[in-house]
mmCIF file of C-alpha atoms and ligand atoms in Angstrom:
data_model
loop_
_atom_site.group_PDB
_atom_site.id
_atom_site.type_symbol
_atom_site.label_atom_id
_atom_site.label_comp_id
_atom_site.label_asym_id
_atom_site.label_seq_id
_atom_site.Cartn_x
_atom_site.Cartn_y
_atom_site.Cartn_z
ATOM 1 C CA MET J 125 -14.244 -17.304 -13.139
ATOM 2 C CA SER J 126 -10.904 -16.973 -11.613
ATOM 3 C CA ASN J 127 -9.770 -19.324 -8.977
ATOM 4 C CA LYS J 128 -8.088 -16.436 -7.241
ATOM 5 C CA THR J 129 -10.236 -15.327 -4.215
ATOM 6 C CA ILE J 130 -8.873 -11.881 -4.202
ATOM 7 C CA LEU J 131 -9.793 -11.162 -7.796
ATOM 8 C CA ARG J 132 -13.303 -12.626 -7.087
ATOM 9 C CA ALA J 133 -13.752 -10.323 -4.094
ATOM 10 C CA LEU J 134 -12.503 -7.363 -6.159
ATOM 11 C CA ALA J 135 -15.053 -8.161 -8.775
ATOM 12 C CA GLY J 136 -17.684 -7.860 -6.132
ATOM 13 C CA GLU J 137 -18.288 -11.596 -5.285
ATOM 14 C CA VAL J 138 -19.455 -12.295 -1.715
ATOM 15 C CA LEU J 139 -17.403 -15.309 -0.627
ATOM 16 C CA PRO J 140 -18.256 -17.602 2.323
ATOM 17 C CA THR J 141 -14.719 -16.864 3.756
ATOM 18 C CA PRO J 142 -12.966 -13.530 3.003
ATOM 19 C CA PRO J 143 -9.535 -13.856 1.365
ATOM 20 C CA ILE J 144 -6.667 -12.523 3.528
ATOM 21 C CA TRP J 145 -3.389 -10.632 3.195
ATOM 22 C CA MET J 146 -1.746 -8.230 5.509
ATOM 23 C CA MET J 147 -0.051 -4.837 4.948
ATOM 24 C CA ARG J 148 3.718 -5.209 5.715
ATOM 25 C CA GLN J 149 3.378 -8.988 5.678
ATOM 26 C CA ALA J 150 7.001 -9.261 4.704
ATOM 27 C CA GLY J 151 8.580 -7.251 7.514
ATOM 28 C CA ARG J 152 10.755 -7.133 10.689
ATOM 29 C CA TYR J 153 8.420 -9.217 12.752
ATOM 30 C CA LEU J 154 9.561 -12.290 10.669
ATOM 31 C CA PRO J 155 13.044 -13.721 11.540
ATOM 32 C CA GLU J 156 13.460 -14.891 7.999
ATOM 33 C CA TYR J 157 12.925 -11.298 6.850
ATOM 34 C CA ARG J 158 15.516 -10.043 9.188
ATOM 35 C CA ALA J 159 17.964 -12.736 8.023
ATOM 36 C CA THR J 160 17.341 -11.817 4.302
ATOM 37 C CA ARG J 161 17.590 -8.094 4.866
ATOM 38 C CA ALA J 162 21.037 -8.692 6.639
ATOM 39 C CA GLN J 163 22.176 -10.722 3.639
ATOM 40 C CA ALA J 164 21.189 -7.769 1.261
ATOM 41 C CA GLY J 165 23.009 -5.282 3.613
ATOM 42 C CA ASP J 166 20.265 -2.806 4.235
ATOM 43 C CA PHE J 167 16.636 -2.043 3.415
ATOM 44 C CA LEU J 168 17.217 -0.163 0.203
ATOM 45 C CA ALA J 169 19.773 -2.746 -0.951
ATOM 46 C CA LEU J 170 17.074 -5.413 -0.351
ATOM 47 C CA CYS J 171 14.412 -3.428 -2.415
ATOM 48 C CA TYR J 172 16.801 -3.314 -5.380
ATOM 49 C CA ASN J 173 18.015 -6.823 -5.223
ATOM 50 C CA SER J 174 15.266 -8.574 -7.268
ATOM 51 C CA ASP J 175 16.007 -12.073 -6.149
ATOM 52 C CA LEU J 176 16.038 -11.272 -2.501
ATOM 53 C CA ALA J 177 13.056 -8.858 -2.833
ATOM 54 C CA ALA J 178 11.228 -11.766 -4.322
ATOM 55 C CA GLU J 179 12.337 -14.025 -1.664
ATOM 56 C CA VAL J 180 11.018 -11.816 1.179
ATOM 57 C CA THR J 181 7.756 -11.389 -0.702
ATOM 58 C CA LEU J 182 7.356 -15.054 -0.819
ATOM 59 C CA GLN J 183 8.271 -15.720 2.862
ATOM 60 C CA PRO J 184 4.785 -14.853 4.414
ATOM 61 C CA ILE J 185 3.055 -16.743 1.614
ATOM 62 C CA ARG J 186 5.092 -19.853 2.533
ATOM 63 C CA ARG J 187 4.596 -19.309 6.352
ATOM 64 C CA TYR J 188 0.840 -18.452 6.334
ATOM 65 C CA GLY J 189 -0.689 -19.132 2.916
ATOM 66 C CA PHE J 190 -1.871 -15.655 2.386
ATOM 67 C CA ASP J 191 -4.326 -15.163 -0.564
ATOM 68 C CA ALA J 192 -2.257 -12.133 -1.929
ATOM 69 C CA ALA J 193 1.489 -11.385 -2.082
ATOM 70 C CA ILE J 194 2.435 -7.697 -2.177
ATOM 71 C CA LEU J 195 5.535 -6.765 -4.105
ATOM 72 C CA PHE J 196 8.398 -5.918 -1.667
ATOM 73 C CA ALA J 197 9.507 -2.476 -2.366
ATOM 74 C CA ASP J 198 8.763 1.114 -0.890
ATOM 75 C CA ILE J 199 6.628 4.133 -1.983
ATOM 76 C CA LEU J 200 9.785 6.356 -1.759
ATOM 77 C CA LEU J 201 11.626 4.447 -4.500
ATOM 78 C CA LEU J 202 9.605 6.560 -7.099
ATOM 79 C CA PRO J 203 10.831 9.989 -5.785
ATOM 80 C CA GLN J 204 14.324 8.431 -5.825
ATOM 81 C CA ALA J 205 13.803 7.382 -9.429
ATOM 82 C CA MET J 206 12.585 11.012 -10.049
ATOM 83 C CA GLY J 207 15.933 12.335 -8.999
ATOM 84 C CA ALA J 208 15.504 12.846 -5.201
ATOM 85 C CA ASP J 209 18.300 11.503 -2.873
ATOM 86 C CA LEU J 210 16.934 8.848 -0.553
ATOM 87 C CA TRP J 211 18.386 6.936 2.541
ATOM 88 C CA PHE J 212 17.145 5.399 5.572
ATOM 89 C CA GLU J 213 18.519 6.335 9.083
ATOM 90 C CA THR J 214 18.566 3.207 11.272
ATOM 91 C CA GLY J 215 15.895 3.191 13.949
ATOM 92 C CA GLU J 216 14.357 6.621 12.478
ATOM 93 C CA GLY J 217 13.075 6.244 9.061
ATOM 94 C CA PRO J 218 13.403 7.682 5.608
ATOM 95 C CA ARG J 219 15.423 10.860 4.667
ATOM 96 C CA LEU J 220 15.190 12.637 1.233
ATOM 97 C CA SER J 221 16.593 15.781 -0.334
ATOM 98 C CA THR J 222 13.799 18.281 -0.148
ATOM 99 C CA ILE J 223 11.854 20.007 -3.038
ATOM 100 C CA THR J 224 10.216 23.318 -2.104
ATOM 101 C CA THR J 225 10.610 25.391 -5.381
ATOM 102 C CA MET J 226 9.304 25.398 -8.820
ATOM 103 C CA ALA J 227 12.999 24.991 -9.966
ATOM 104 C CA GLY J 228 13.210 21.960 -7.764
ATOM 105 C CA VAL J 229 10.086 20.443 -9.464
ATOM 106 C CA LYS J 230 11.230 21.272 -12.916
ATOM 107 C CA GLY J 231 14.614 19.706 -12.165
ATOM 108 C CA LEU J 232 12.923 16.295 -11.601
ATOM 109 C CA LYS J 233 13.383 13.602 -14.290
ATOM 110 C CA PRO J 234 10.577 13.421 -16.730
ATOM 111 C CA LYS J 235 8.373 10.518 -16.339
ATOM 112 C CA GLU J 236 9.818 8.525 -19.259
ATOM 113 C CA ASP J 237 13.261 8.579 -17.414
ATOM 114 C CA ILE J 238 12.289 6.686 -14.159
ATOM 115 C CA HIS J 239 12.395 3.253 -15.473
ATOM 116 C CA ASP J 240 16.176 2.867 -15.356
ATOM 117 C CA THR J 241 16.190 3.177 -11.611
ATOM 118 C CA LEU J 242 13.094 0.957 -11.280
ATOM 119 C CA ALA J 243 14.190 -1.815 -13.562
ATOM 120 C CA PRO J 244 15.090 -4.084 -10.642
ATOM 121 C CA ILE J 245 11.478 -3.557 -9.202
ATOM 122 C CA TYR J 246 10.034 -4.751 -12.547
ATOM 123 C CA GLU J 247 12.345 -7.806 -12.265
ATOM 124 C CA THR J 248 11.010 -8.539 -8.896
ATOM 125 C CA VAL J 249 7.536 -8.523 -10.119
ATOM 126 C CA ARG J 250 8.496 -10.856 -13.168
ATOM 127 C CA ILE J 251 10.108 -13.360 -10.719
ATOM 128 C CA LEU J 252 7.049 -13.372 -8.468
ATOM 129 C CA ALA J 253 4.569 -13.794 -11.392
ATOM 130 C CA ARG J 254 6.631 -17.014 -12.166
ATOM 131 C CA GLU J 255 7.011 -18.309 -8.666
ATOM 132 C CA LEU J 256 3.803 -17.564 -6.822
ATOM 133 C CA PRO J 257 1.404 -20.313 -6.145
ATOM 134 C CA ARG J 258 -1.414 -20.396 -8.799
ATOM 135 C CA GLU J 259 -4.113 -19.289 -6.304
ATOM 136 C CA THR J 260 -2.064 -16.303 -4.904
ATOM 137 C CA THR J 261 -2.725 -12.845 -6.269
ATOM 138 C CA LEU J 262 0.162 -10.559 -6.921
ATOM 139 C CA ILE J 263 -0.355 -6.970 -5.878
ATOM 140 C CA GLY J 264 1.783 -4.143 -7.041
ATOM 141 C CA PHE J 265 1.682 -0.740 -5.427
ATOM 142 C CA ALA J 266 2.756 2.950 -5.300
ATOM 143 C CA GLY J 267 2.215 5.813 -2.869
ATOM 144 C CA ALA J 268 -0.433 8.242 -3.700
ATOM 145 C CA PRO J 269 0.808 11.697 -4.949
ATOM 146 C CA TRP J 270 -0.097 13.594 -1.648
ATOM 147 C CA THR J 271 1.685 11.034 0.671
ATOM 148 C CA VAL J 272 4.726 10.936 -1.588
ATOM 149 C CA ALA J 273 4.760 14.795 -1.756
ATOM 150 C CA THR J 274 4.802 15.038 1.953
ATOM 151 C CA TYR J 275 8.014 13.056 2.105
ATOM 152 C CA MET J 276 9.575 15.000 -0.958
ATOM 153 C CA ILE J 277 8.716 18.344 0.534
ATOM 154 C CA ALA J 278 9.698 17.721 4.290
ATOM 155 C CA GLY J 279 12.672 15.297 3.293
ATOM 156 C CA ARG J 280 11.252 12.880 6.162
ATOM 157 C CA GLY J 281 8.067 11.635 7.746
ATOM 158 C CA SER J 282 6.149 13.880 10.123
ATOM 159 C CA LYS J 283 3.138 13.509 12.245
ATOM 160 C CA ASP J 284 1.156 16.472 10.881
ATOM 161 C CA GLN J 285 2.724 16.820 7.302
ATOM 162 C CA GLY J 286 3.225 20.532 8.249
ATOM 163 C CA ALA J 287 5.867 21.278 5.602
ATOM 164 C CA ALA J 288 3.627 20.109 2.786
ATOM 165 C CA HIS J 289 0.610 21.927 4.111
ATOM 166 C CA ALA J 290 2.823 25.123 4.437
ATOM 167 C CA LEU J 291 3.951 24.759 0.845
ATOM 168 C CA LYS J 292 0.452 24.156 -0.398
ATOM 169 C CA ALA J 293 -0.710 27.330 1.330
ATOM 170 C CA ALA J 294 2.386 29.640 0.439
ATOM 171 C CA ASP J 295 3.071 28.449 -3.139
ATOM 172 C CA ARG J 296 0.126 26.665 -4.679
ATOM 173 C CA ALA J 297 1.597 26.648 -8.197
ATOM 174 C CA THR J 298 4.684 24.790 -7.135
ATOM 175 C CA PHE J 299 2.746 22.400 -4.779
ATOM 176 C CA GLN J 300 0.313 21.619 -7.622
ATOM 177 C CA ALA J 301 3.260 21.059 -10.167
ATOM 178 C CA LEU J 302 4.779 18.542 -7.697
ATOM 179 C CA ILE J 303 1.453 16.685 -7.297
ATOM 180 C CA ASP J 304 1.090 16.529 -11.086
ATOM 181 C CA ALA J 305 4.689 15.310 -11.718
ATOM 182 C CA ILE J 306 4.248 12.542 -9.013
ATOM 183 C CA THR J 307 0.856 11.651 -10.608
ATOM 184 C CA ALA J 308 2.293 11.294 -14.113
ATOM 185 C CA ALA J 309 5.267 9.268 -12.883
ATOM 186 C CA THR J 310 3.087 7.086 -10.818
ATOM 187 C CA ILE J 311 1.003 6.164 -13.819
ATOM 188 C CA GLU J 312 4.031 5.005 -15.690
ATOM 189 C CA TYR J 313 5.507 3.108 -12.774
ATOM 190 C CA LEU J 314 2.267 1.181 -12.014
ATOM 191 C CA SER J 315 1.753 0.542 -15.696
ATOM 192 C CA MET J 316 5.055 -1.025 -15.916
ATOM 193 C CA GLN J 317 4.417 -3.180 -12.819
ATOM 194 C CA VAL J 318 1.152 -4.380 -14.562
ATOM 195 C CA LEU J 319 3.131 -5.240 -17.642
ATOM 196 C CA ALA J 320 5.671 -7.276 -15.546
ATOM 197 C CA GLY J 321 2.810 -9.278 -13.981
ATOM 198 C CA ALA J 322 1.058 -7.321 -11.171
ATOM 199 C CA GLU J 323 -2.547 -8.489 -11.165
ATOM 200 C CA VAL J 324 -3.849 -5.685 -8.795
ATOM 201 C CA VAL J 325 -2.416 -2.382 -7.858
ATOM 202 C CA LYS J 326 -2.841 -0.466 -4.650
ATOM 203 C CA LEU J 327 -2.422 3.213 -4.028
ATOM 204 C CA PHE J 328 -1.178 4.043 -0.505
ATOM 205 C CA ASP J 329 -2.390 7.461 0.671
ATOM 206 C CA SER J 330 -1.094 7.160 4.303
ATOM 207 C CA TRP J 331 -1.523 10.793 5.148
ATOM 208 C CA ALA J 332 -4.876 11.398 3.424
ATOM 209 C CA GLY J 333 -6.452 12.024 6.745
ATOM 210 C CA SER J 334 -4.639 15.294 7.208
ATOM 211 C CA LEU J 335 -6.360 16.749 4.055
ATOM 212 C CA LYS J 336 -9.595 18.462 4.883
ATOM 213 C CA GLY J 337 -12.635 19.725 2.750
ATOM 214 C CA GLN J 338 -11.665 20.800 -0.786
ATOM 215 C CA ASP J 339 -8.020 19.802 0.010
ATOM 216 C CA PHE J 340 -9.184 16.196 0.295
ATOM 217 C CA ILE J 341 -10.933 16.419 -3.083
ATOM 218 C CA ASP J 342 -8.061 18.203 -4.842
ATOM 219 C CA PHE J 343 -5.085 16.278 -3.521
ATOM 220 C CA ALA J 344 -6.323 12.871 -2.420
ATOM 221 C CA LEU J 345 -9.515 12.118 -4.508
ATOM 222 C CA THR J 346 -8.429 13.794 -7.907
ATOM 223 C CA PRO J 347 -4.992 12.488 -8.295
ATOM 224 C CA ALA J 348 -6.304 8.964 -7.393
ATOM 225 C CA LYS J 349 -9.032 9.341 -10.066
ATOM 226 C CA GLN J 350 -6.358 10.528 -12.669
ATOM 227 C CA ILE J 351 -4.112 7.571 -11.861
ATOM 228 C CA ILE J 352 -6.955 5.024 -11.896
ATOM 229 C CA HIS J 353 -8.447 6.400 -15.059
ATOM 230 C CA ALA J 354 -5.284 6.350 -16.945
ATOM 231 C CA LEU J 355 -4.337 2.800 -15.829
ATOM 232 C CA LYS J 356 -7.771 1.402 -16.665
ATOM 233 C CA ALA J 357 -7.458 2.991 -20.211
ATOM 234 C CA ARG J 358 -4.279 1.007 -20.618
ATOM 235 C CA HIS J 359 -5.309 -2.063 -18.674
ATOM 236 C CA PRO J 360 -9.073 -2.221 -18.778
ATOM 237 C CA ASP J 361 -9.483 -5.306 -16.489
ATOM 238 C CA LEU J 362 -6.977 -4.198 -13.838
ATOM 239 C CA PRO J 363 -8.511 -4.035 -10.363
ATOM 240 C CA VAL J 364 -7.326 -1.078 -8.250
ATOM 241 C CA ILE J 365 -7.430 -0.717 -4.341
ATOM 242 C CA ALA J 366 -7.417 2.744 -2.947
ATOM 243 C CA PHE J 367 -6.245 3.384 0.652
ATOM 244 C CA PRO J 368 -7.051 7.046 1.702
ATOM 245 C CA ARG J 369 -6.057 6.202 5.282
ATOM 246 C CA GLU J 370 -7.944 8.053 8.088
ATOM 247 C CA ALA J 371 -10.321 9.519 5.418
ATOM 248 C CA GLY J 372 -13.209 9.053 7.806
ATOM 249 C CA GLN J 373 -16.329 10.317 6.080
ATOM 250 C CA GLY J 374 -14.092 10.778 2.976
ATOM 251 C CA TYR J 375 -14.288 7.058 2.570
ATOM 252 C CA VAL J 376 -17.996 7.394 1.645
ATOM 253 C CA GLY J 377 -18.273 7.526 -2.137
ATOM 254 C CA PHE J 378 -14.496 7.364 -2.679
ATOM 255 C CA ALA J 379 -14.421 4.221 -4.834
ATOM 256 C CA LYS J 380 -17.208 5.561 -7.077
ATOM 257 C CA ALA J 381 -15.646 8.984 -7.402
ATOM 258 C CA THR J 382 -12.130 7.581 -8.299
ATOM 259 C CA GLY J 383 -13.053 4.504 -10.180
ATOM 260 C CA ALA J 384 -11.402 2.261 -7.508
ATOM 261 C CA ASP J 385 -12.595 -1.359 -7.246
ATOM 262 C CA CYS J 386 -11.956 -1.549 -3.523
ATOM 263 C CA VAL J 387 -11.515 0.916 -0.647
ATOM 264 C CA ALA J 388 -9.038 -0.235 2.045
ATOM 265 C CA LEU J 389 -10.172 0.875 5.551
ATOM 266 C CA ASP J 390 -8.017 1.805 8.480
ATOM 267 C CA ASN J 391 -9.034 0.929 12.020
ATOM 268 C CA SER J 392 -10.320 4.355 13.035
ATOM 269 C CA VAL J 393 -13.618 3.602 11.450
ATOM 270 C CA SER J 394 -15.798 0.797 12.924
ATOM 271 C CA PRO J 395 -16.374 -2.125 10.764
ATOM 272 C CA GLU J 396 -20.147 -1.849 11.359
ATOM 273 C CA TRP J 397 -20.232 1.715 10.224
ATOM 274 C CA ALA J 398 -18.162 1.061 7.189
ATOM 275 C CA ALA J 399 -20.227 -1.896 6.162
ATOM 276 C CA GLU J 400 -23.324 0.426 6.159
ATOM 277 C CA HIS J 401 -21.727 3.351 4.481
ATOM 278 C CA VAL J 402 -18.847 2.219 2.377
ATOM 279 C CA GLN J 403 -19.248 -1.388 1.531
ATOM 280 C CA ILE J 404 -22.698 -0.896 0.164
ATOM 281 C CA SER J 405 -21.065 0.654 -2.853
ATOM 282 C CA GLY J 406 -18.496 -2.197 -3.392
ATOM 283 C CA CYS J 407 -15.569 -4.318 -1.959
ATOM 284 C CA VAL J 408 -13.881 -3.145 0.972
ATOM 285 C CA GLN J 409 -10.409 -4.245 2.640
ATOM 286 C CA GLY J 410 -9.623 -4.162 6.161
ATOM 287 C CA ASN J 411 -9.680 -3.308 9.002
ATOM 288 C CA LEU J 412 -8.512 -5.151 12.272
ATOM 289 C CA ALA J 413 -6.283 -3.035 14.459
ATOM 290 C CA PRO J 414 -2.596 -3.957 13.984
ATOM 291 C CA GLU J 415 -2.088 -3.849 17.800
ATOM 292 C CA HIS J 416 -3.852 -7.173 18.084
ATOM 293 C CA MET J 417 -0.822 -8.780 16.327
ATOM 294 C CA VAL J 418 1.172 -7.658 19.385
ATOM 295 C CA THR J 419 -1.367 -8.259 22.173
ATOM 296 C CA GLY J 420 -2.988 -11.373 20.962
ATOM 297 C CA GLY J 421 -5.278 -13.365 23.343
ATOM 298 C CA ALA J 422 -9.193 -13.488 23.493
ATOM 299 C CA ALA J 423 -9.456 -9.959 22.099
ATOM 300 C CA LEU J 424 -7.547 -10.855 18.925
ATOM 301 C CA VAL J 425 -10.053 -13.594 18.278
ATOM 302 C CA ARG J 426 -13.014 -11.754 19.130
ATOM 303 C CA GLU J 427 -12.109 -8.556 17.066
ATOM 304 C CA THR J 428 -11.278 -10.705 14.125
ATOM 305 C CA ARG J 429 -14.548 -12.271 14.211
ATOM 306 C CA ARG J 430 -16.077 -8.932 14.645
ATOM 307 C CA VAL J 431 -14.597 -7.739 11.347
ATOM 308 C CA VAL J 432 -15.506 -10.743 9.478
ATOM 309 C CA ASP J 433 -19.028 -10.712 10.748
ATOM 310 C CA ALA J 434 -19.635 -7.018 10.096
ATOM 311 C CA PHE J 435 -18.527 -7.470 6.418
ATOM 312 C CA LYS J 436 -20.060 -10.745 5.610
ATOM 313 C CA GLY J 437 -22.996 -9.428 3.752
ATOM 314 C CA GLY J 438 -20.729 -7.998 0.904
ATOM 315 C CA ALA J 439 -17.432 -8.236 -0.888
ATOM 316 C CA HIS J 440 -14.598 -8.186 1.681
ATOM 317 C CA ILE J 441 -10.800 -8.682 1.774
ATOM 318 C CA PHE J 442 -9.643 -9.234 5.317
ATOM 319 C CA ASN J 443 -6.639 -7.104 6.252
ATOM 320 C CA LEU J 444 -5.302 -4.999 9.100
ATOM 321 C CA GLY J 445 -6.109 -1.333 9.272
ATOM 322 C CA HIS J 446 -2.461 -0.455 8.717
ATOM 323 C CA GLY J 447 0.967 -2.333 8.581
ATOM 324 C CA ILE J 448 1.869 -4.889 10.972
ATOM 325 C CA THR J 449 4.462 -3.651 13.372
ATOM 326 C CA PRO J 450 8.015 -5.143 14.108
ATOM 327 C CA ASP J 451 7.056 -5.995 17.737
ATOM 328 C CA ALA J 452 4.212 -8.390 16.454
ATOM 329 C CA ASP J 453 4.151 -12.013 17.444
ATOM 330 C CA PRO J 454 4.273 -14.176 14.380
ATOM 331 C CA HIS J 455 2.026 -16.715 16.207
ATOM 332 C CA ASN J 456 -0.635 -14.015 16.398
ATOM 333 C CA VAL J 457 -0.939 -13.904 12.646
ATOM 334 C CA SER J 458 -1.637 -17.637 12.607
ATOM 335 C CA ARG J 459 -4.298 -17.182 15.293
ATOM 336 C CA MET J 460 -5.888 -14.351 13.206
ATOM 337 C CA ILE J 461 -5.893 -16.585 10.053
ATOM 338 C CA GLU J 462 -7.596 -19.467 12.024
ATOM 339 C CA ALA J 463 -10.142 -17.000 13.414
ATOM 340 C CA VAL J 464 -10.829 -15.817 9.829
ATOM 341 C CA ARG J 465 -11.035 -19.267 8.162
ATOM 342 C CA GLY J 466 -12.577 -21.012 11.156
HETATM 343 O O1 CP3 K 612 3.219 -4.049 2.612
HETATM 344 C C1 CP3 K 612 4.253 -4.646 2.268
HETATM 345 O O2 CP3 K 612 4.801 -5.480 2.914
HETATM 346 C C2 CP3 K 612 4.923 -4.186 0.946
HETATM 347 C C3 CP3 K 612 6.044 -3.358 1.019
HETATM 348 C C4 CP3 K 612 5.923 -2.075 1.700
HETATM 349 C C5 CP3 K 612 6.862 -1.349 2.335
HETATM 350 N N1 CP3 K 612 6.664 -0.046 2.643
HETATM 351 C C6 CP3 K 612 8.167 -2.014 3.026
HETATM 352 C C7 CP3 K 612 8.883 -1.389 4.060
HETATM 353 C C8 CP3 K 612 4.992 -1.101 1.295
HETATM 354 C C9 CP3 K 612 3.673 -1.234 0.572
HETATM 355 C C10 CP3 K 612 5.411 0.128 2.035
HETATM 356 C C11 CP3 K 612 4.536 1.396 1.884
HETATM 357 C C12 CP3 K 612 5.074 2.507 2.516
HETATM 358 N N2 CP3 K 612 6.416 2.893 2.682
HETATM 359 C C13 CP3 K 612 4.124 3.589 3.085
HETATM 360 C C14 CP3 K 612 2.752 3.516 2.897
HETATM 361 C C15 CP3 K 612 1.997 2.652 3.712
HETATM 362 C C16 CP3 K 612 2.172 2.956 5.396
HETATM 363 O O3 CP3 K 612 2.797 2.184 6.074
HETATM 364 O O4 CP3 K 612 1.670 3.937 5.751
HETATM 365 C C17 CP3 K 612 5.140 4.495 3.589
HETATM 366 C C18 CP3 K 612 4.603 5.804 4.220
HETATM 367 C C19 CP3 K 612 6.424 4.230 3.406
HETATM 368 C C20 CP3 K 612 7.657 4.940 3.725
HETATM 369 C C21 CP3 K 612 8.409 4.236 4.674
HETATM 370 N N3 CP3 K 612 9.174 3.010 4.412
HETATM 371 C C22 CP3 K 612 8.645 4.671 6.046
HETATM 372 C C23 CP3 K 612 8.023 5.743 6.779
HETATM 373 C C24 CP3 K 612 9.450 3.599 6.659
HETATM 374 C C25 CP3 K 612 10.068 3.621 7.967
HETATM 375 C C26 CP3 K 612 9.077 3.214 9.051
HETATM 376 C C27 CP3 K 612 9.243 1.697 9.409
HETATM 377 O O5 CP3 K 612 8.419 1.028 9.433
HETATM 378 O O6 CP3 K 612 10.573 1.421 9.546
HETATM 379 C C28 CP3 K 612 9.729 2.692 5.613
HETATM 380 C C29 CP3 K 612 10.527 1.431 5.794
HETATM 381 C C30 CP3 K 612 9.957 0.190 5.306
HETATM 382 N N4 CP3 K 612 9.258 -0.045 4.239
HETATM 383 C C31 CP3 K 612 10.120 -0.994 5.983
HETATM 384 C C32 CP3 K 612 9.566 -2.105 5.145
HETATM 385 C C33 CP3 K 612 9.281 -3.433 5.382
HETATM 386 C C34 CP3 K 612 10.969 -1.353 7.201
HETATM 387 C C35 CP3 K 612 12.368 -1.204 6.748
HETATM 388 C C36 CP3 K 612 13.293 -2.198 7.387
HETATM 389 O O7 CP3 K 612 13.241 -3.326 7.138
HETATM 390 O O8 CP3 K 612 14.114 -1.698 8.281
#
């Protein structure tokens, strides 16, 4: 049996204390992250600088002793490797060249040609595999095809993913071709992360919640299933975490339908409901509201204990329901960890 608690939880083991990590654990709330980002120049330069990306991945492990480290990178590096232009507007977020036609999809690089751009990411993984403490699990990741497509179609983030929904309605063939191209590239990208030393991979479908009914099945569930099945064919023991954020009822049965070993839960579902309806079929991860990392106090401790207690009957990895925000207080992270570990 592995001495890594994250791997044990992913194998379905019920542990006396859940292992912990935090989405965006290397991020702007940490002064040491801000200093390293300044040294790199900007966010994208940091992602492609293997030594500094490994350094910021390690910072929250040193400070807090999390049970997992997540590779420092971004879901939008894959579209960039496929040929999209990508830049970050300070204070606003990502910008990409847009793809809305079949010619645009056909003009993307084939999946074999993404690795030149992504080579520094694989190198970051190799450094981390060497340098992480023996008990810390290394998680690789990619965006899920729908979420990545929403950025490639609109050229930026949006609250309602309107441009992607519009293309899906107006030109289904182009939309499907884009989803398929991202799916194929994601399999190659994640497979290379595994070969470089990632022990677990996570699929971030941040905008899964705006897919309803058959669309949820076609564009959240089906691509996740294709990616997970292809990865497990190549790497049979690889655990996979799926995060169809704000899926609501869609969380029920998602792990079984896709082959995921764990479903990550956002904080719009209650932990008591999720224990009854989702955790009964396997490991779950989540789901403290990230706001508590800003507000702290007695509510932070109470809600942390509530999440731990709700999930204590099954396999559970403690995490937030979404990424920690830049205005979070680093001391609140320590308080959360104390409340989990007791
Ligand atoms: O979790 C981690 O710490 C691993 C690294 C990671 C980042 N982004 C670093 C990052 C991961 C897993 C992501 C995933 C990601 N990126 C998602 C899916 C998860 C989610 O949060 O919903 C999405 C949608 C993106 C795209 C993206 N990257 C956006 C919309 C933004 C701007 C918003 C923001 O928070 O500034 C980013 C930038 C980004 N990615 C930052 C970090 C640490 C902040 C950049 C900075 O340092 O200025």
